[in-house]
PDB file of C-alpha atoms in Angstrom:
ATOM      1  CA  MET L   1     -15.907   0.195   0.283  1.00 95.00           C
ATOM      2  CA  TRP L   2     -12.899  -2.169   1.182  1.00 96.00           C
ATOM      3  CA  THR L   3     -12.140  -1.435   4.818  1.00 96.00           C
ATOM      4  CA  ALA L   4      -8.810  -2.283   6.691  1.00 95.00           C
ATOM      5  CA  ASP L   5     -10.414  -3.356   9.791  1.00 93.00           C
ATOM      6  CA  ARG L   6      -8.310  -5.961  11.239  1.00 94.00           C
ATOM      7  CA  TRP L   7      -5.603  -3.766  12.643  1.00 95.00           C
ATOM      8  CA  THR L   8      -4.883  -4.399  16.399  1.00 94.00           C
ATOM      9  CA  GLU L   9      -1.931  -1.808  16.870  1.00 97.00           C
ATOM     10  CA  TYR L  10      -3.249   0.751  14.662  1.00 98.00           C
ATOM     11  CA  LYS L  11      -6.489   2.978  15.053  1.00 97.00           C
ATOM     12  CA  VAL L  12      -8.005   6.021  13.860  1.00 97.00           C
ATOM     13  CA  LEU L  13      -9.073   7.749  17.166  1.00 97.00           C
ATOM     14  CA  ASP L  14     -10.926  10.601  15.857  1.00 96.00           C
ATOM     15  CA  THR L  15     -11.142  13.246  12.955  1.00 96.00           C
ATOM     16  CA  SER L  16     -11.683  17.053  12.902  1.00 96.00           C
ATOM     17  CA  ASP L  17     -10.636  20.296  11.303  1.00 95.00           C
ATOM     18  CA  GLY L  18      -8.578  18.777   8.468  1.00 94.00           C
ATOM     19  CA  GLU L  19      -6.580  16.302  10.809  1.00 96.00           C
ATOM     20  CA  LYS L  20      -6.707  12.878  12.203  1.00 97.00           C
ATOM     21  CA  LEU L  21      -5.768  11.644  15.522  1.00 98.00           C
ATOM     22  CA  GLU L  22      -4.291   7.973  15.309  1.00 98.00           C
ATOM     23  CA  SER L  23      -2.661   5.450  17.542  1.00 98.00           C
ATOM     24  CA  TRP L  24       0.408   3.759  16.270  1.00 98.00           C
ATOM     25  CA  ALA L  25       1.095   0.850  18.488  1.00 97.00           C
ATOM     26  CA  GLY L  26       0.124   3.103  21.346  1.00 96.00           C
ATOM     27  CA  TYR L  27       1.699   6.538  20.042  1.00 97.00           C
ATOM     28  CA  ARG L  28      -0.675   9.129  19.323  1.00 98.00           C
ATOM     29  CA  LEU L  29      -0.068  11.080  16.169  1.00 98.00           C
ATOM     30  CA  ILE L  30      -1.989  14.192  14.576  1.00 97.00           C
ATOM     31  CA  ARG L  31      -1.650  14.371  10.869  1.00 96.00           C
ATOM     32  CA  PRO L  32      -3.457  16.305   8.326  1.00 94.00           C
ATOM     33  CA  ASP L  33      -5.843  14.653   6.111  1.00 93.00           C
ATOM     34  CA  PRO L  34      -7.515  16.450   3.031  1.00 89.00           C
ATOM     35  CA  GLN L  35     -10.583  14.323   3.432  1.00 90.00           C
ATOM     36  CA  VAL L  36     -11.471  15.712   6.694  1.00 93.00           C
ATOM     37  CA  ILE L  37     -13.562  18.774   5.923  1.00 93.00           C
ATOM     38  CA  TRP L  38     -15.820  18.632   9.131  1.00 94.00           C
ATOM     39  CA  THR L  39     -15.530  19.491  12.846  1.00 94.00           C
ATOM     40  CA  SER L  40     -15.853  17.103  15.609  1.00 91.00           C
ATOM     41  CA  GLN L  41     -16.038  17.804  19.381  1.00 91.00           C
ATOM     42  CA  LYS L  42     -12.332  16.396  19.708  1.00 93.00           C
ATOM     43  CA  LYS L  43     -13.400  14.499  23.071  1.00 90.00           C
ATOM     44  CA  ASP L  44     -10.476  12.266  22.725  1.00 93.00           C
ATOM     45  CA  ARG L  45      -7.573  13.391  25.176  1.00 92.00           C
ATOM     46  CA  GLY L  46      -5.064  12.670  22.577  1.00 94.00           C
ATOM     47  CA  TRP L  47      -5.920  15.679  20.760  1.00 96.00           C
ATOM     48  CA  ARG L  48      -4.473  17.692  23.863  1.00 95.00           C
ATOM     49  CA  ARG L  49      -1.451  15.072  24.703  1.00 95.00           C
ATOM     50  CA  PRO L  50      -0.250  13.681  21.333  1.00 97.00           C
ATOM     51  CA  ASN L  51       3.357  12.254  20.920  1.00 97.00           C
ATOM     52  CA  ALA L  52       3.763  14.219  17.811  1.00 97.00           C
ATOM     53  CA  HIS L  53       1.822  16.534  15.494  1.00 97.00           C
ATOM     54  CA  TYR L  54       2.578  17.212  11.823  1.00 96.00           C
ATOM     55  CA  HIS L  55       1.642  20.838  11.017  1.00 94.00           C
ATOM     56  CA  ARG L  56       0.697  21.505   7.567  1.00 87.00           C
ATOM     57  CA  SER L  57       2.199  24.866   6.055  1.00 84.00           C
ATOM     58  CA  ALA L  58       0.015  27.310   4.207  1.00 77.00           C
ATOM     59  CA  LYS L  59       3.034  27.657   1.768  1.00 76.00           C
ATOM     60  CA  GLY L  60       2.955  23.799   1.132  1.00 76.00           C
ATOM     61  CA  GLY L  61       4.812  20.886   3.064  1.00 81.00           C
ATOM     62  CA  GLY L  62       4.998  21.403   6.595  1.00 89.00           C
ATOM     63  CA  GLU L  63       6.956  19.829   9.742  1.00 92.00           C
ATOM     64  CA  TRP L  64       6.638  17.597  12.792  1.00 94.00           C
ATOM     65  CA  GLU L  65       6.468  18.937  16.313  1.00 95.00           C
ATOM     66  CA  PHE L  66       7.673  16.127  18.605  1.00 95.00           C
ATOM     67  CA  PHE L  67       6.661  15.738  22.308  1.00 95.00           C
ATOM     68  CA  ASP L  68       7.491  12.171  23.482  1.00 93.00           C
ATOM     69  CA  LEU L  69       8.088  10.106  20.435  1.00 96.00           C
ATOM     70  CA  PRO L  70      11.050   7.640  19.791  1.00 96.00           C
ATOM     71  CA  GLU L  71      12.953   8.006  16.597  1.00 95.00           C
ATOM     72  CA  THR L  72      11.780   4.578  15.468  1.00 96.00           C
ATOM     73  CA  TRP L  73       9.143   1.909  16.631  1.00 97.00           C
ATOM     74  CA  GLU L  74       7.431  -0.959  15.466  1.00 97.00           C
ATOM     75  CA  LEU L  75       3.975  -1.869  14.363  1.00 98.00           C
ATOM     76  CA  CYS L  76       2.516  -5.396  13.741  1.00 97.00           C
ATOM     77  CA  TYR L  77      -0.261  -6.571  11.467  1.00 97.00           C
ATOM     78  CA  PRO L  78      -1.763  -9.847  11.347  1.00 95.00           C
ATOM     79  CA  LEU L  79      -2.132 -11.209   8.050  1.00 92.00           C
ATOM     80  CA  GLY L  80      -5.036 -13.602   6.737  1.00 80.00           C
ATOM     81  CA  ASP L  81      -8.424 -13.999   7.928  1.00 72.00           C
ATOM     82  CA  GLU L  82     -10.141 -15.106  10.985  1.00 63.00           C
ATOM     83  CA  ASP L  83     -10.509 -18.853   9.857  1.00 58.00           C
ATOM     84  CA  VAL L  84      -6.915 -19.267   9.764  1.00 57.00           C
ATOM     85  CA  SER L  85      -3.959 -18.690  11.885  1.00 58.00           C
ATOM     86  CA  SER L  86      -2.430 -15.223  11.147  1.00 72.00           C
ATOM     87  CA  TYR L  87       0.910 -14.316  10.075  1.00 88.00           C
ATOM     88  CA  TYR L  88       2.298 -11.242  11.790  1.00 93.00           C
ATOM     89  CA  ILE L  89       4.272  -8.868   9.591  1.00 96.00           C
ATOM     90  CA  THR L  90       6.306  -6.131  11.280  1.00 97.00           C
ATOM     91  CA  PHE L  91       7.125  -2.547   9.992  1.00 98.00           C
ATOM     92  CA  ARG L  92       9.725  -0.169  11.700  1.00 97.00           C
ATOM     93  CA  LEU L  93       8.125   3.218  11.654  1.00 97.00           C
ATOM     94  CA  LYS L  94       9.581   6.733  11.767  1.00 95.00           C
ATOM     95  CA  PRO L  95       8.285  10.121  11.134  1.00 94.00           C
ATOM     96  CA  PHE L  96       9.640  11.766   8.000  1.00 87.00           C
ATOM     97  CA  ALA L  97       8.574  14.353   5.456  1.00 78.00           C
ATOM     98  CA  PHE L  98       5.284  14.841   4.042  1.00 82.00           C
ATOM     99  CA  LYS L  99       3.578  13.604   7.281  1.00 91.00           C
ATOM    100  CA  HIS L 100       4.273   9.923   6.378  1.00 93.00           C
ATOM    101  CA  THR L 101       5.653   7.270   8.845  1.00 96.00           C
ATOM    102  CA  GLY L 102       6.313   4.470   6.509  1.00 95.00           C
ATOM    103  CA  VAL L 103       3.089   2.434   6.481  1.00 96.00           C
ATOM    104  CA  PHE L 104      -0.207   3.242   4.753  1.00 96.00           C
ATOM    105  CA  PRO L 105      -2.810   1.412   7.069  1.00 97.00           C
ATOM    106  CA  GLU L 106      -5.434   1.430   4.688  1.00 97.00           C
ATOM    107  CA  GLN L 107      -3.428  -1.134   2.552  1.00 97.00           C
ATOM    108  CA  ALA L 108      -4.056  -3.810   4.936  1.00 97.00           C
ATOM    109  CA  ALA L 109      -7.234  -4.623   2.888  1.00 97.00           C
ATOM    110  CA  ASN L 110      -5.092  -5.324  -0.088  1.00 97.00           C
ATOM    111  CA  TRP L 111      -2.540  -7.161   1.905  1.00 97.00           C
ATOM    112  CA  ASP L 112      -5.024  -9.529   3.008  1.00 96.00           C
ATOM    113  CA  TRP L 113      -6.758  -9.942  -0.215  1.00 96.00           C
ATOM    114  CA  SER L 114      -3.430 -10.920  -2.159  1.00 97.00           C
ATOM    115  CA  PHE L 115      -2.241 -13.038   0.794  1.00 96.00           C
ATOM    116  CA  ARG L 116      -5.306 -15.271   0.572  1.00 95.00           C
ATOM    117  CA  LEU L 117      -5.431 -15.415  -3.226  1.00 96.00           C
ATOM    118  CA  ILE L 118      -1.465 -16.418  -3.297  1.00 97.00           C
ATOM    119  CA  ARG L 119      -1.835 -18.757  -0.399  1.00 95.00           C
ATOM    120  CA  ASP L 120      -4.762 -20.554  -2.077  1.00 94.00           C
ATOM    121  CA  ARG L 121      -2.989 -21.129  -5.372  1.00 96.00           C
ATOM    122  CA  ILE L 122       0.072 -22.308  -3.594  1.00 96.00           C
ATOM    123  CA  ARG L 123      -2.009 -24.881  -1.751  1.00 94.00           C
ATOM    124  CA  GLU L 124      -2.920 -26.226  -5.110  1.00 94.00           C
ATOM    125  CA  GLY L 125       0.645 -26.986  -5.557  1.00 94.00           C
ATOM    126  CA  ARG L 126       1.400 -24.124  -8.055  1.00 95.00           C
ATOM    127  CA  GLN L 127       4.098 -21.616  -7.777  1.00 95.00           C
ATOM    128  CA  VAL L 128       3.339 -17.768  -7.767  1.00 98.00           C
ATOM    129  CA  LYS L 129       5.585 -15.155  -8.999  1.00 98.00           C
ATOM    130  CA  VAL L 130       4.710 -11.493  -7.830  1.00 98.00           C
ATOM    131  CA  LEU L 131       6.073  -8.165  -9.296  1.00 98.00           C
ATOM    132  CA  ASN L 132       5.529  -5.249  -6.857  1.00 98.00           C
ATOM    133  CA  LEU L 133       6.128  -2.053  -8.541  1.00 97.00           C
ATOM    134  CA  PHE L 134       6.532   1.364  -6.578  1.00 95.00           C
ATOM    135  CA  ALA L 135       6.905  -0.930  -3.837  1.00 95.00           C
ATOM    136  CA  TYR L 136       7.718   1.636  -1.291  1.00 94.00           C
ATOM    137  CA  THR L 137       8.556   0.184   2.302  1.00 96.00           C
ATOM    138  CA  GLY L 138       7.283  -3.308   1.431  1.00 96.00           C
ATOM    139  CA  GLY L 139       3.789  -4.074   2.895  1.00 97.00           C
ATOM    140  CA  ALA L 140       2.517  -5.726  -0.416  1.00 98.00           C
ATOM    141  CA  THR L 141       5.941  -7.540  -0.827  1.00 98.00           C
ATOM    142  CA  LEU L 142       5.819  -9.025   2.931  1.00 98.00           C
ATOM    143  CA  ALA L 143       2.186 -10.142   2.508  1.00 97.00           C
ATOM    144  CA  ALA L 144       2.944 -11.960  -0.690  1.00 98.00           C
ATOM    145  CA  ALA L 145       6.087 -13.662   0.495  1.00 97.00           C
ATOM    146  CA  ALA L 146       4.437 -14.660   3.732  1.00 96.00           C
ATOM    147  CA  ALA L 147       1.945 -16.411   1.595  1.00 96.00           C
ATOM    148  CA  GLY L 148       4.688 -18.303  -0.148  1.00 96.00           C
ATOM    149  CA  ALA L 149       5.143 -16.235  -3.408  1.00 98.00           C
ATOM    150  CA  GLU L 150       8.530 -15.400  -5.243  1.00 98.00           C
ATOM    151  CA  VAL L 151       8.414 -11.718  -5.188  1.00 98.00           C
ATOM    152  CA  THR L 152      10.429  -9.028  -7.018  1.00 98.00           C
ATOM    153  CA  HIS L 153      10.297  -5.741  -5.300  1.00 98.00           C
ATOM    154  CA  VAL L 154      11.158  -2.502  -7.297  1.00 97.00           C
ATOM    155  CA  ASP L 155      11.347   1.127  -6.376  1.00 94.00           C
ATOM    156  CA  ALA L 156      13.278   3.885  -7.549  1.00 90.00           C
ATOM    157  CA  SER L 157      14.427   4.967  -4.084  1.00 91.00           C
ATOM    158  CA  LYS L 158      17.341   3.347  -2.569  1.00 94.00           C
ATOM    159  CA  GLY L 159      16.449   4.371   0.786  1.00 94.00           C
ATOM    160  CA  MET L 160      12.907   2.945   0.455  1.00 95.00           C
ATOM    161  CA  VAL L 161      14.312  -0.464  -0.656  1.00 97.00           C
ATOM    162  CA  ALA L 162      16.827  -0.554   2.045  1.00 97.00           C
ATOM    163  CA  TRP L 163      13.804   0.203   4.559  1.00 97.00           C
ATOM    164  CA  ALA L 164      11.638  -2.755   3.102  1.00 98.00           C
ATOM    165  CA  LYS L 165      14.464  -5.163   3.555  1.00 98.00           C
ATOM    166  CA  GLU L 166      14.563  -4.065   7.285  1.00 98.00           C
ATOM    167  CA  ASN L 167      10.922  -4.723   7.469  1.00 98.00           C
ATOM    168  CA  ALA L 168      11.340  -8.153   5.841  1.00 98.00           C
ATOM    169  CA  ALA L 169      13.927  -9.010   8.462  1.00 98.00           C
ATOM    170  CA  LEU L 170      11.635  -7.924  11.268  1.00 97.00           C
ATOM    171  CA  SER L 171       8.955 -10.022   9.810  1.00 97.00           C
ATOM    172  CA  GLY L 172      10.974 -13.152   9.759  1.00 96.00           C
ATOM    173  CA  LEU L 173      11.242 -13.187   5.781  1.00 97.00           C
ATOM    174  CA  SER L 174      15.009 -12.456   5.554  1.00 95.00           C
ATOM    175  CA  ASP L 175      15.195 -15.869   3.871  1.00 94.00           C
ATOM    176  CA  ALA L 176      12.137 -15.442   1.755  1.00 96.00           C
ATOM    177  CA  HIS L 177      12.275 -15.467  -2.216  1.00 97.00           C
ATOM    178  CA  ILE L 178      12.424 -11.848  -2.679  1.00 98.00           C
ATOM    179  CA  ARG L 179      14.438  -9.800  -5.242  1.00 98.00           C
ATOM    180  CA  TRP L 180      15.254  -6.320  -3.868  1.00 98.00           C
ATOM    181  CA  LEU L 181      15.687  -3.902  -6.894  1.00 97.00           C
ATOM    182  CA  VAL L 182      16.305   0.168  -7.091  1.00 96.00           C
ATOM    183  CA  ASP L 183      15.206   0.758 -10.529  1.00 93.00           C
ATOM    184  CA  ASP L 184      12.940   2.871 -12.689  1.00 90.00           C
ATOM    185  CA  CYS L 185       9.473   0.712 -12.758  1.00 92.00           C
ATOM    186  CA  ARG L 186       8.720   1.360 -16.417  1.00 91.00           C
ATOM    187  CA  LYS L 187      12.188   0.640 -17.715  1.00 93.00           C
ATOM    188  CA  PHE L 188      12.584  -2.607 -15.431  1.00 96.00           C
ATOM    189  CA  VAL L 189       9.218  -3.921 -17.108  1.00 97.00           C
ATOM    190  CA  GLU L 190      10.534  -3.145 -20.531  1.00 96.00           C
ATOM    191  CA  ARG L 191      13.463  -4.993 -19.852  1.00 97.00           C
ATOM    192  CA  GLU L 192      11.697  -7.953 -18.257  1.00 97.00           C
ATOM    193  CA  ILE L 193       9.396  -8.253 -21.371  1.00 97.00           C
ATOM    194  CA  ARG L 194      12.508  -8.318 -23.661  1.00 97.00           C
ATOM    195  CA  ARG L 195      14.047 -10.883 -21.471  1.00 97.00           C
ATOM    196  CA  GLY L 196      10.896 -13.050 -21.767  1.00 97.00           C
ATOM    197  CA  SER L 197      10.177 -12.886 -17.845  1.00 97.00           C
ATOM    198  CA  ARG L 198       6.770 -13.271 -16.786  1.00 98.00           C
ATOM    199  CA  TYR L 199       4.730 -12.792 -13.518  1.00 98.00           C
ATOM    200  CA  ASP L 200       1.597 -14.414 -12.149  1.00 98.00           C
ATOM    201  CA  ALA L 201       0.562 -11.167 -10.135  1.00 98.00           C
ATOM    202  CA  VAL L 202       1.597  -7.536 -10.778  1.00 98.00           C
ATOM    203  CA  ILE L 203       0.985  -5.052  -7.939  1.00 98.00           C
ATOM    204  CA  MET L 204       1.547  -1.404  -8.535  1.00 96.00           C
ATOM    205  CA  ASP L 205       1.164   1.542  -6.229  1.00 92.00           C
ATOM    206  CA  PRO L 206       2.290   4.538  -8.555  1.00 88.00           C
ATOM    207  CA  PRO L 207       2.758   8.112  -7.189  1.00 81.00           C
ATOM    208  CA  SER L 208       0.894  11.046  -8.654  1.00 75.00           C
ATOM    209  CA  TYR L 209       4.380  12.542  -9.653  1.00 73.00           C
ATOM    210  CA  GLY L 210       7.912  11.435  -9.446  1.00 69.00           C
ATOM    211  CA  ARG L 211      11.286  10.870 -11.025  1.00 68.00           C
ATOM    212  CA  GLY L 212      13.256   7.843 -11.560  1.00 62.00           C
ATOM    213  CA  PRO L 213      16.915   7.269 -10.663  1.00 60.00           C
ATOM    214  CA  LYS L 214      17.994   8.815 -13.778  1.00 67.00           C
ATOM    215  CA  GLY L 215      15.571  11.718 -13.521  1.00 71.00           C
ATOM    216  CA  GLU L 216      12.784   9.889 -15.538  1.00 66.00           C
ATOM    217  CA  ILE L 217       9.469  11.795 -15.167  1.00 71.00           C
ATOM    218  CA  TRP L 218       6.305   9.979 -13.832  1.00 66.00           C
ATOM    219  CA  LYS L 219       3.049  11.926 -14.108  1.00 72.00           C
ATOM    220  CA  ILE L 220       0.109   9.649 -13.251  1.00 76.00           C
ATOM    221  CA  GLU L 221      -2.530  10.989 -15.308  1.00 74.00           C
ATOM    222  CA  ASP L 222      -0.359  10.797 -18.741  1.00 73.00           C
ATOM    223  CA  SER L 223       1.421   7.569 -17.636  1.00 80.00           C
ATOM    224  CA  ILE L 224      -0.850   5.201 -15.944  1.00 89.00           C
ATOM    225  CA  TYR L 225      -2.921   3.616 -18.565  1.00 92.00           C
ATOM    226  CA  PRO L 226       0.045   2.924 -21.073  1.00 93.00           C
ATOM    227  CA  PHE L 227       1.811   1.522 -18.038  1.00 94.00           C
ATOM    228  CA  VAL L 228      -0.974  -0.852 -17.192  1.00 95.00           C
ATOM    229  CA  LYS L 229      -1.175  -1.928 -20.736  1.00 96.00           C
ATOM    230  CA  LEU L 230       2.565  -2.562 -20.656  1.00 96.00           C
ATOM    231  CA  CYS L 231       2.251  -4.487 -17.600  1.00 97.00           C
ATOM    232  CA  SER L 232      -0.326  -6.910 -19.274  1.00 96.00           C
ATOM    233  CA  ASP L 233       2.546  -7.968 -21.402  1.00 97.00           C
ATOM    234  CA  ILE L 234       4.335  -9.339 -18.592  1.00 97.00           C
ATOM    235  CA  LEU L 235       1.666 -11.514 -17.065  1.00 98.00           C
ATOM    236  CA  SER L 236       2.105 -15.271 -17.416  1.00 97.00           C
ATOM    237  CA  ASP L 237      -0.222 -17.384 -19.487  1.00 95.00           C
ATOM    238  CA  ASP L 238      -2.202 -18.200 -16.372  1.00 95.00           C
ATOM    239  CA  PRO L 239      -2.144 -15.068 -14.347  1.00 97.00           C
ATOM    240  CA  LEU L 240      -3.669 -14.726 -10.973  1.00 97.00           C
ATOM    241  CA  PHE L 241      -4.373 -11.040 -10.342  1.00 98.00           C
ATOM    242  CA  MET L 242      -3.485  -7.350 -11.007  1.00 98.00           C
ATOM    243  CA  LEU L 243      -3.755  -4.690  -8.434  1.00 98.00           C
ATOM    244  CA  ILE L 244      -3.540  -0.899  -8.757  1.00 96.00           C
ATOM    245  CA  ASN L 245      -3.748   1.623  -6.035  1.00 93.00           C
ATOM    246  CA  SER L 246      -4.413   5.201  -6.231  1.00 89.00           C
ATOM    247  CA  TYR L 247      -4.328   8.361  -3.955  1.00 82.00           C
ATOM    248  CA  THR L 248      -4.974  10.669  -7.085  1.00 72.00           C
ATOM    249  CA  THR L 249      -8.452  12.415  -6.933  1.00 66.00           C
ATOM    250  CA  GLY L 250      -8.629  12.275 -10.653  1.00 68.00           C
ATOM    251  CA  LEU L 251      -8.235   8.403 -10.736  1.00 78.00           C
ATOM    252  CA  GLN L 252     -11.391   7.609  -8.882  1.00 86.00           C
ATOM    253  CA  ALA L 253     -12.393   3.662  -8.484  1.00 91.00           C
ATOM    254  CA  GLY L 254     -14.397   3.685 -11.612  1.00 92.00           C
ATOM    255  CA  VAL L 255     -11.361   4.892 -13.735  1.00 92.00           C
ATOM    256  CA  LEU L 256      -9.181   2.000 -12.233  1.00 94.00           C
ATOM    257  CA  LYS L 257     -11.853  -0.677 -13.109  1.00 96.00           C
ATOM    258  CA  TYR L 258     -12.234   0.738 -16.538  1.00 95.00           C
ATOM    259  CA  MET L 259      -8.351   0.483 -17.118  1.00 95.00           C
ATOM    260  CA  LEU L 260      -8.202  -3.068 -16.054  1.00 97.00           C
ATOM    261  CA  ASP L 261     -11.087  -4.002 -18.074  1.00 97.00           C
ATOM    262  CA  LEU L 262      -9.554  -2.664 -21.413  1.00 96.00           C
ATOM    263  CA  ALA L 263      -5.964  -3.670 -20.617  1.00 96.00           C
ATOM    264  CA  VAL L 264      -6.255  -6.836 -18.845  1.00 97.00           C
ATOM    265  CA  ALA L 265      -9.771  -8.359 -18.559  1.00 96.00           C
ATOM    266  CA  SER L 266     -10.236  -8.074 -22.461  1.00 95.00           C
ATOM    267  CA  ARG L 267      -7.011 -10.105 -22.964  1.00 95.00           C
ATOM    268  CA  PHE L 268      -7.062 -12.662 -20.206  1.00 95.00           C
ATOM    269  CA  GLY L 269     -10.798 -12.776 -19.046  1.00 95.00           C
ATOM    270  CA  GLY L 270     -11.542 -12.822 -15.467  1.00 96.00           C
ATOM    271  CA  HIS L 271     -13.102  -9.794 -13.803  1.00 95.00           C
ATOM    272  CA  SER L 272     -12.425  -6.481 -12.449  1.00 97.00           C
ATOM    273  CA  ALA L 273     -13.715  -4.386  -9.528  1.00 97.00           C
ATOM    274  CA  ALA L 274     -12.713  -1.137  -7.936  1.00 97.00           C
ATOM    275  CA  ASP L 275     -13.732   0.622  -4.740  1.00 96.00           C
ATOM    276  CA  GLU L 276     -12.536   3.153  -2.167  1.00 96.00           C
ATOM    277  CA  LEU L 277     -10.364   1.964   0.602  1.00 96.00           C
ATOM    278  CA  GLY L 278     -11.403   3.011   4.214  1.00 96.00           C
ATOM    279  CA  LEU L 279     -10.250   3.050   7.958  1.00 97.00           C
ATOM    280  CA  ARG L 280     -12.855   2.775  10.614  1.00 96.00           C
ATOM    281  CA  VAL L 281     -13.130   5.603  13.154  1.00 96.00           C
ATOM    282  CA  GLU L 282     -12.984   4.430  16.762  1.00 93.00           C
ATOM    283  CA  ASN L 283     -16.249   4.508  18.820  1.00 84.00           C
ATOM    284  CA  SER L 284     -18.157   5.449  15.751  1.00 89.00           C
ATOM    285  CA  ASP L 285     -20.045   3.947  12.846  1.00 90.00           C
ATOM    286  CA  LEU L 286     -17.953   6.168  10.581  1.00 93.00           C
ATOM    287  CA  ILE L 287     -15.260   5.217   7.901  1.00 95.00           C
ATOM    288  CA  LEU L 288     -12.552   7.530   6.632  1.00 96.00           C
ATOM    289  CA  PRO L 289     -11.965   7.218   3.004  1.00 93.00           C
ATOM    290  CA  ALA L 290      -8.311   6.749   2.117  1.00 94.00           C
ATOM    291  CA  GLY L 291      -7.628   6.376  -1.736  1.00 91.00           C
ATOM    292  CA  ALA L 292      -8.929   3.785  -4.175  1.00 94.00           C
ATOM    293  CA  SER L 293      -7.766   0.480  -5.441  1.00 96.00           C
ATOM    294  CA  GLY L 294      -8.626  -1.460  -8.597  1.00 97.00           C
ATOM    295  CA  ARG L 295      -8.395  -5.413  -8.690  1.00 98.00           C
ATOM    296  CA  TRP L 296      -8.251  -7.835 -11.541  1.00 98.00           C
ATOM    297  CA  ILE L 297      -8.630 -11.627 -10.853  1.00 97.00           C
ATOM    298  CA  CYS L 298      -8.679 -14.596 -13.118  1.00 92.00           C
ATOM    299  CA  ASP L 299     -11.546 -16.678 -13.891  1.00 85.00           C
ATOM    300  CA  THR L 300     -11.054 -19.309 -11.368  1.00 78.00           C
ATOM    301  CA  VAL L 301     -11.423 -16.953  -8.411  1.00 68.00           C
ATOM    302  CA  ARG L 302     -14.525 -15.690  -7.165  1.00 59.00           C
TER     303      ARG L 302
END
């Protein structure tokens, strides 16, 4: 399991009865988690005194109950590894629909991974162009830009792209080489291929279901493999990596690896790997599963 265990301002404090208790820069939130099918003793006092609690509705969806939580606040993450000085990226958080806050903390494992790969290639005196698709509030974009890459950030939501820009400003990356685009990801990739544009790395975090700006329908089970194949056409002659994230239960880690082997490794060589992502639970040896990722990297990286 790839564990996001370098957080200093985010913690999973406890889990029980379909919910997790988290600390986000000191603010305690209770949110539902479908993986939590067990019951604990709920010893942490945060269960009794949260700053906010998202209640899942039996009819679908849900709503927040607020006790003492600001409308927005900030969360920092130290990119890199223990052997180098960390670069802090900063996110503006706010609770919004479907229990989210604007950050998926487990993705820090992928931020660090991509940051190191890009940093090492740039230290060789080479440029790295990164395409981040379904890019949400920009965690992967910030990591790539902080490492020195030129990044193209694409999301179908105008609000999410604006939010990602705010995070870049908070992280001191306003002047970084980032293109911010509101677009349907598939149509954008098709146009880039026709234009002859190429990228050294592709990151994608596709939703299970979604619609583009003009009503384009995305259903991951039907769309993901053709899209991965399409994205292999946009890789440069000397690509560095491709990363796929999935929160869809039908797309397990092994499925992600299989797709990358067929669509990318068979064409460019290199090797693929996939695993679950996880978050450590405080004061225990337990790790909470949180989706899966597939990674392809070139032959020169081990």
